[in-house]
Amino acid sequence: MKNQLAKKEMPASELLALATYRISKVHSKLNAQAAYILRKEAGLNLVQWRILAWLNAFGPKVPSSDIINKVNMDKGLFSRSLKTLVSEEFIVADADDLDQRRQLLSLSDKGNEIYGQVITIMRKRQKHLLHDVTDTEKAALFSALEKLELNAERRDF
Amino acid sequence: MKNQLAKKEMPASELLALATYRISKVHSKLNAQAAYILRKEAGLNLVQWRILAWLNAFGPKVPSSDIINKVNMDKGLFSRSLKTLVSEEFIVADADDLDQRRQLLSLSDKGNEIYGQVITIMRKRQKHLLHDVTDTEKAALFSALEKLELNAERRDF
DNA sequence: TCAGTTTTCTTGACGGGTCAACCAACTTAT
DNA sequence: ATAAGTTGGTTGACCCGTCAAGAAAACTGA
């Protein structure tokens, strides 16, 4: 009986050591940092920035679905954020003659410009974030994250 | 000029490789998994569960501020979630004679029971999450996460 | 004693993020 | 040709998470 109870107690140290807890803390701090930089440097929020970056990566004249499917982004969130990006003219949306449902998205000149400004800072940030992480740590980090991601997809275990 | 332009382009592969992006994806999948389990097994949401777990860890008769300060939890979020946990009688809140502002929180019997049920599953989950992560990977993961967390706190770099 | 400050907790407001319903356009199979 | 199903995109609803304002109680120092 004593043992059964003991099994259920969890000291604070154990909680603090949980991978899930650590990741969630890191995630929120990374988010806060990125949001701060984007707001200060470009008046963008995280979602808007991500869309600009993916659009730059996937080239011009891309339909929303391409980005949504390749990236892990919610359709609704994308749709709403896109609307403001188009209205602020960071992105131009051309009709697709082959499929009337779609719009082909491209960065505007203005969008390209701000992307260029921000990506420079973001590269510096990435460097800073990892500057004291060794190569072996980096490799292990990525491999561990990959495993975690896969294991997080299962609902039965 | 060509070089300057080249510097600004970012292929999808580079984006996908960003530590920030990977962590955010892992984080969202971990969240979804935990939310699923908690909803199915106990009808709890993540915040409620975290409060129960911390309360179990920090012992009975704890004021809210103790948890809020030790953990990184928003006061407002805590306050709102606590209200429902108390109204559903997972937690009992006793008056503190020494400080009329505070309430001393403890898990109720019902709260303890559900905590016991859930923690068993959560331990199994943690095991599953890390089952194929080697010890060296684990060590590197934690060390890298710690560095990232620190580096994410700086606003100038 | 009592004005000023600090601490504890609540509340409001708002953006981020997920889920599901839905519509319109397109595709497939018969 | 057309019914059935799929895909692309929008919208509404809702929870999570953060921030800031503020009420109430407690503390501090003249």
PDB file of C-alpha atoms (C1' of nucleotides) in Angstrom, chain A residues 149-157, chain B residues 28-37 39-41 121 125 128, chain C residues 19:
ATOM      1  CA  GLU A 149       7.833  14.143 -32.772  1.00  0.00           C
ATOM      2  CA  LEU A 150       7.137  10.682 -34.097  1.00  0.00           C
ATOM      3  CA  ASN A 151       6.378   9.314 -30.663  1.00  0.00           C
ATOM      4  CA  ALA A 152       4.061  12.223 -29.997  1.00  0.00           C
ATOM      5  CA  GLU A 153       1.918  11.202 -32.920  1.00  0.00           C
ATOM      6  CA  ARG A 154       0.816   7.925 -31.400  1.00  0.00           C
ATOM      7  CA  ARG A 155      -2.326   7.909 -29.326  1.00  0.00           C
ATOM      8  CA  ASP A 156      -1.946   4.379 -28.011  1.00  0.00           C
ATOM      9  CA  PHE A 157       1.003   3.085 -26.051  1.00  0.00           C
TER      10      PHE A 157
ATOM     11  CA  SER B  28       2.481  21.375 -30.835  1.00  0.00           C
ATOM     12  CA  LYS B  29       2.416  17.618 -31.309  1.00  0.00           C
ATOM     13  CA  LEU B  30       3.265  16.994 -27.693  1.00  0.00           C
ATOM     14  CA  ASN B  31       0.491  19.345 -26.696  1.00  0.00           C
ATOM     15  CA  ALA B  32      -2.023  17.679 -28.937  1.00  0.00           C
ATOM     16  CA  GLN B  33      -1.106  14.264 -27.582  1.00  0.00           C
ATOM     17  CA  ALA B  34      -1.354  15.360 -23.977  1.00  0.00           C
ATOM     18  CA  ALA B  35      -4.616  17.162 -24.577  1.00  0.00           C
ATOM     19  CA  TYR B  36      -6.051  14.059 -26.195  1.00  0.00           C
ATOM     20  CA  ILE B  37      -5.042  11.804 -23.328  1.00  0.00           C
ATOM     21  CA  ARG B  39      -9.584  14.778 -22.319  1.00  0.00           C
ATOM     22  CA  LYS B  40     -10.154  11.090 -22.868  1.00  0.00           C
ATOM     23  CA  GLU B  41      -8.972   9.842 -19.527  1.00  0.00           C
ATOM     24  CA  ILE B 121      -0.736   7.178 -17.798  1.00  0.00           C
ATOM     25  CA  ARG B 125       3.596   8.397 -21.940  1.00  0.00           C
ATOM     26  CA  HIS B 128       6.994   5.997 -24.608  1.00  0.00           C
TER      27      HIS B 128
ATOM     28  C1'  DC C  19     -11.201  22.261 -34.776  1.00  0.00           C
TER      29       DC C  19
END
